[in-house]
Amino acid sequence: MHFQKSVDTTSREEMIAFLSGHFRYDTMRAWNKCQSYALNVKVHRLGLSTEQCSKAYDILQVEGLWESLNECIHEFEQEHEGRFTICSNGRSSGYLVLLQSEYRLTGHQSYCRSCYQRNFKLCALNDNRCGRCGADGEKGRVNYQTPPKELVTHHAGIDEDADFDEWSLEQLQDRVKLVDGFDKACDQVRERFIDLLSEEIVEETFYVPQKRMVLKSA
């Protein structure tokens, strides 16, 4: 464990010390004046060797890096039924911050099986033509069996003005469990990042098709 600490959840004093002494950071920018539990995950704070640090700065430039790291965060979200999530913040995304969140229905009722365009209307019985790509029939729109949801993040502070001395033992235990889980998830993100350091970084060239207007002789 790098970030996660052992906390005696039978001791009020130890739990209060853990919560009140935990590092905190802005939930958005300094101007919103809201802070929550956080961890500094800049490269030099990850406990890496000199060789690993050199590779780490290179791998931070790799496209899609966060997609690999987000698996740990998604597990944390599922564990808390979407009520909490973890987001990066800071000028160089060098901090992971605990935030409140919730699942909300997107309002989409159907989608196209060809281009995957989503639609806010249900498919008519004999008309499932996609307005975007024109597909219909077995390749056209179909209604969702389960309405899709999305995770909405709230940037309000957490426990900014909390007087932990007034909290019950159960309240303290619940909050310590949450923050300890946050620390554990950040450890998992760190471990996943270290695993990626063993991968080879290669540079590839790709071309993006673009349309342009040109003059054509008659």
CSV table of C-alpha atoms in Angstrom, one decimal:
chain,number,residue,atom,x,y,z
A,1,MET,CA,0.0,0.0,0.0
A,2,HIS,CA,1.3,3.4,-1.0
A,3,PHE,CA,-1.6,5.7,-0.2
A,4,GLN,CA,-3.9,3.5,1.9
A,5,LYS,CA,-3.3,3.7,5.7
A,6,SER,CA,-4.4,1.3,8.4
A,7,VAL,CA,-7.1,2.9,10.6
A,8,ASP,CA,-8.6,1.4,13.8
A,9,THR,CA,-12.3,1.9,13.3
A,10,THR,CA,-13.0,1.2,16.9
A,11,SER,CA,-11.1,4.3,18.0
A,12,ARG,CA,-12.9,7.6,17.7
A,13,GLU,CA,-9.6,9.5,18.1
A,14,GLU,CA,-7.8,7.6,15.4
A,15,MET,CA,-10.7,7.9,12.9
A,16,ILE,CA,-11.0,11.7,13.6
A,17,ALA,CA,-7.3,12.1,13.2
A,18,PHE,CA,-7.4,10.2,9.9
A,19,LEU,CA,-10.3,12.2,8.4
A,20,SER,CA,-9.2,15.7,9.7
A,21,GLY,CA,-5.5,15.0,8.6
A,22,HIS,CA,-6.3,13.6,5.2
A,23,PHE,CA,-4.9,15.7,2.3
A,24,ARG,CA,-7.5,17.8,0.5
A,25,TYR,CA,-7.7,19.6,-2.8
A,26,ASP,CA,-10.0,21.7,-4.9
A,27,THR,CA,-13.0,20.0,-6.5
A,28,MET,CA,-12.8,22.2,-9.5
A,29,ARG,CA,-10.6,25.3,-9.5
A,30,ALA,CA,-9.6,27.5,-6.6
A,31,TRP,CA,-12.3,30.0,-7.5
A,32,ASN,CA,-15.1,27.7,-6.5
A,33,LYS,CA,-13.6,27.4,-3.0
A,34,CYS,CA,-14.7,23.8,-2.5
A,35,GLN,CA,-12.4,21.0,-1.4
A,36,SER,CA,-12.7,17.3,-0.8
A,37,TYR,CA,-10.5,14.4,0.1
A,38,ALA,CA,-7.7,14.0,-2.4
A,39,LEU,CA,-4.2,12.6,-3.1
A,40,ASN,CA,-1.2,14.0,-4.9
A,41,VAL,CA,-0.4,11.5,-7.8
A,42,LYS,CA,2.2,13.5,-9.6
A,43,VAL,CA,5.0,11.3,-10.9
A,44,HIS,CA,7.5,12.3,-8.2
A,45,ARG,CA,5.0,11.4,-5.5
A,46,LEU,CA,4.4,7.8,-6.7
A,47,GLY,CA,7.5,6.2,-5.1
A,48,LEU,CA,9.1,5.3,-8.4
A,49,SER,CA,12.7,4.6,-9.2
A,50,THR,CA,14.7,7.1,-11.3
A,51,GLU,CA,14.3,4.8,-14.3
A,52,GLN,CA,10.6,4.4,-13.8
A,53,CYS,CA,10.2,8.2,-13.4
A,54,SER,CA,11.9,8.8,-16.8
A,55,LYS,CA,9.5,6.3,-18.5
A,56,ALA,CA,6.5,7.7,-16.6
A,57,TYR,CA,6.9,11.1,-18.1
A,58,ASP,CA,7.0,9.5,-21.6
A,59,ILE,CA,3.9,7.3,-21.0
A,60,LEU,CA,1.9,10.3,-19.8
A,61,GLN,CA,1.9,11.4,-23.5
A,62,VAL,CA,0.3,8.2,-24.7
A,63,GLU,CA,-3.2,8.6,-26.1
A,64,GLY,CA,-5.8,6.7,-24.2
A,65,LEU,CA,-3.8,6.3,-21.1
A,66,TRP,CA,-6.7,7.2,-18.8
A,67,GLU,CA,-8.9,4.6,-20.4
A,68,SER,CA,-6.6,2.0,-19.0
A,69,LEU,CA,-6.5,3.6,-15.6
A,70,ASN,CA,-10.3,4.3,-15.3
A,71,GLU,CA,-11.1,0.7,-14.8
A,72,CYS,CA,-10.1,1.0,-11.1
A,73,ILE,CA,-12.3,4.1,-10.8
A,74,HIS,CA,-15.3,2.4,-12.4
A,75,GLU,CA,-15.0,-0.4,-9.8
A,76,PHE,CA,-15.0,2.2,-7.1
A,77,GLU,CA,-18.1,3.9,-8.6
A,78,GLN,CA,-19.9,0.5,-8.8
A,79,GLU,CA,-19.0,-0.3,-5.2
A,80,HIS,CA,-20.7,2.9,-4.1
A,81,GLU,CA,-23.6,2.6,-6.5
A,82,GLY,CA,-22.6,5.7,-8.3
A,83,ARG,CA,-22.9,8.0,-5.2
A,84,PHE,CA,-19.2,8.8,-5.3
A,85,THR,CA,-16.5,8.9,-8.0
A,86,ILE,CA,-12.9,9.9,-8.4
A,87,CYS,CA,-11.7,12.7,-10.8
A,88,SER,CA,-8.4,14.2,-11.7
A,89,ASN,CA,-7.7,17.9,-11.1
A,90,GLY,CA,-4.9,20.4,-11.1
A,91,ARG,CA,-3.0,22.1,-13.9
A,92,SER,CA,-1.3,18.8,-14.9
A,93,SER,CA,-4.1,16.5,-13.6
A,94,GLY,CA,-1.7,15.7,-10.7
A,95,TYR,CA,-4.4,15.2,-8.1
A,96,LEU,CA,-7.1,12.6,-7.7
A,97,VAL,CA,-10.2,14.0,-5.9
A,98,LEU,CA,-13.1,12.2,-4.2
A,99,LEU,CA,-16.4,13.7,-5.5
A,100,GLN,CA,-20.1,13.1,-5.1
A,101,SER,CA,-22.0,11.8,-8.1
A,102,GLU,CA,-25.2,10.1,-9.2
A,103,TYR,CA,-26.6,8.1,-12.1
A,104,ARG,CA,-29.2,9.9,-14.2
A,105,LEU,CA,-31.2,8.6,-17.2
A,106,THR,CA,-30.0,10.2,-20.4
A,107,GLY,CA,-33.5,10.3,-21.8
A,108,HIS,CA,-32.6,8.3,-24.9
A,109,GLN,CA,-35.3,5.8,-26.0
A,110,SER,CA,-33.7,4.1,-29.0
A,111,TYR,CA,-30.5,3.8,-31.0
A,112,CYS,CA,-29.4,2.9,-34.5
A,113,ARG,CA,-27.8,-0.6,-34.9
A,114,SER,CA,-25.7,0.7,-37.8
A,115,CYS,CA,-24.2,4.0,-36.8
A,116,TYR,CA,-25.2,3.8,-33.1
A,117,GLN,CA,-26.8,7.3,-33.2
A,118,ARG,CA,-29.1,7.6,-30.1
A,119,ASN,CA,-32.6,9.1,-30.3
A,120,PHE,CA,-34.9,10.6,-27.7
A,121,LYS,CA,-37.9,9.0,-29.4
A,122,LEU,CA,-39.2,5.4,-29.4
A,123,CYS,CA,-39.3,3.5,-32.7
A,124,ALA,CA,-42.6,3.4,-34.5
A,125,LEU,CA,-44.0,-0.1,-35.2
A,126,ASN,CA,-43.3,0.0,-38.9
A,127,ASP,CA,-40.7,2.8,-39.1
A,128,ASN,CA,-37.3,2.4,-37.6
A,129,ARG,CA,-35.4,4.4,-40.2
A,130,CYS,CA,-32.3,6.2,-38.8
A,131,GLY,CA,-32.4,9.9,-39.5
A,132,ARG,CA,-28.6,10.0,-39.6
A,133,CYS,CA,-27.4,7.2,-41.7
A,134,GLY,CA,-30.7,6.1,-43.3
A,135,ALA,CA,-30.5,2.5,-42.1
A,136,ASP,CA,-33.8,0.7,-41.5
A,137,GLY,CA,-35.2,-2.8,-40.9
A,138,GLU,CA,-32.8,-5.1,-39.1
A,139,LYS,CA,-30.0,-2.5,-39.4
A,140,GLY,CA,-32.1,0.5,-38.3
A,141,ARG,CA,-33.2,1.8,-35.0
A,142,VAL,CA,-34.2,-0.3,-32.0
A,143,ASN,CA,-35.7,0.6,-28.7
A,144,TYR,CA,-33.5,0.2,-25.6
A,145,GLN,CA,-34.4,-2.7,-23.4
A,146,THR,CA,-33.0,-0.8,-20.4
A,147,PRO,CA,-32.9,3.0,-20.6
A,148,PRO,CA,-29.3,4.2,-20.6
A,149,LYS,CA,-27.8,6.1,-17.6
A,150,GLU,CA,-24.9,8.4,-17.3
A,151,LEU,CA,-22.8,9.4,-14.2
A,152,VAL,CA,-23.3,13.0,-13.3
A,153,THR,CA,-20.5,14.5,-11.1
A,154,HIS,CA,-21.1,17.1,-8.4
A,155,HIS,CA,-18.3,19.5,-7.4
A,156,ALA,CA,-19.5,20.5,-4.0
A,157,GLY,CA,-17.0,20.0,-1.2
A,158,ILE,CA,-17.1,17.0,1.1
A,159,ASP,CA,-16.8,17.5,4.9
A,160,GLU,CA,-15.3,21.0,4.6
A,161,ASP,CA,-16.9,22.3,7.8
A,162,ALA,CA,-17.4,19.0,9.5
A,163,ASP,CA,-17.1,18.8,13.3
A,164,PHE,CA,-16.1,15.2,13.6
A,165,ASP,CA,-16.2,15.4,17.4
A,166,GLU,CA,-20.0,15.7,17.0
A,167,TRP,CA,-20.3,12.6,14.8
A,168,SER,CA,-21.5,9.3,16.1
A,169,LEU,CA,-19.2,6.3,16.0
A,170,GLU,CA,-21.2,4.8,13.1
A,171,GLN,CA,-21.0,8.0,11.1
A,172,LEU,CA,-17.2,8.1,11.6
A,173,GLN,CA,-16.9,4.5,10.6
A,174,ASP,CA,-18.9,5.0,7.4
A,175,ARG,CA,-16.9,8.0,6.4
A,176,VAL,CA,-13.6,6.3,7.1
A,177,LYS,CA,-14.7,3.3,5.0
A,178,LEU,CA,-15.5,5.7,2.1
A,179,VAL,CA,-12.2,7.6,2.3
A,180,ASP,CA,-10.2,4.4,2.9
A,181,GLY,CA,-11.8,3.0,-0.2
A,182,PHE,CA,-10.8,6.1,-2.1
A,183,ASP,CA,-7.2,5.7,-1.0
A,184,LYS,CA,-7.3,2.0,-2.0
A,185,ALA,CA,-8.7,2.8,-5.4
A,186,CYS,CA,-5.9,5.4,-5.9
A,187,ASP,CA,-3.4,2.7,-5.0
A,188,GLN,CA,-4.9,0.5,-7.6
A,189,VAL,CA,-4.6,3.3,-10.2
A,190,ARG,CA,-1.0,3.7,-9.2
A,191,GLU,CA,-0.3,0.0,-9.5
A,192,ARG,CA,-2.0,-0.1,-12.9
A,193,PHE,CA,0.2,2.8,-14.0
A,194,ILE,CA,3.3,1.1,-12.8
A,195,ASP,CA,2.3,-2.0,-14.8
A,196,LEU,CA,2.1,0.1,-17.9
A,197,LEU,CA,5.7,1.2,-17.5
A,198,SER,CA,6.8,-2.2,-18.7
A,199,GLU,CA,5.0,-1.7,-22.0
A,200,GLU,CA,6.9,-0.4,-25.0
A,201,ILE,CA,6.0,3.0,-26.3
A,202,VAL,CA,6.0,3.4,-30.1
A,203,GLU,CA,5.3,6.3,-32.3
A,204,GLU,CA,2.8,5.9,-35.1
A,205,THR,CA,1.7,8.2,-37.9
A,206,PHE,CA,-1.9,8.3,-38.9
A,207,TYR,CA,-3.8,10.4,-41.4
A,208,VAL,CA,-7.2,12.0,-40.9
A,209,PRO,CA,-9.3,12.4,-44.1
A,210,GLN,CA,-10.5,16.0,-44.6
A,211,LYS,CA,-12.8,17.7,-47.0
A,212,ARG,CA,-11.8,20.9,-48.8
A,213,MET,CA,-13.2,23.1,-51.5
A,214,VAL,CA,-11.3,23.4,-54.8
A,215,LEU,CA,-11.9,25.0,-58.1
A,216,LYS,CA,-12.7,22.7,-61.0
A,217,SER,CA,-12.2,23.8,-64.6
A,218,ALA,CA,-15.3,23.6,-66.8
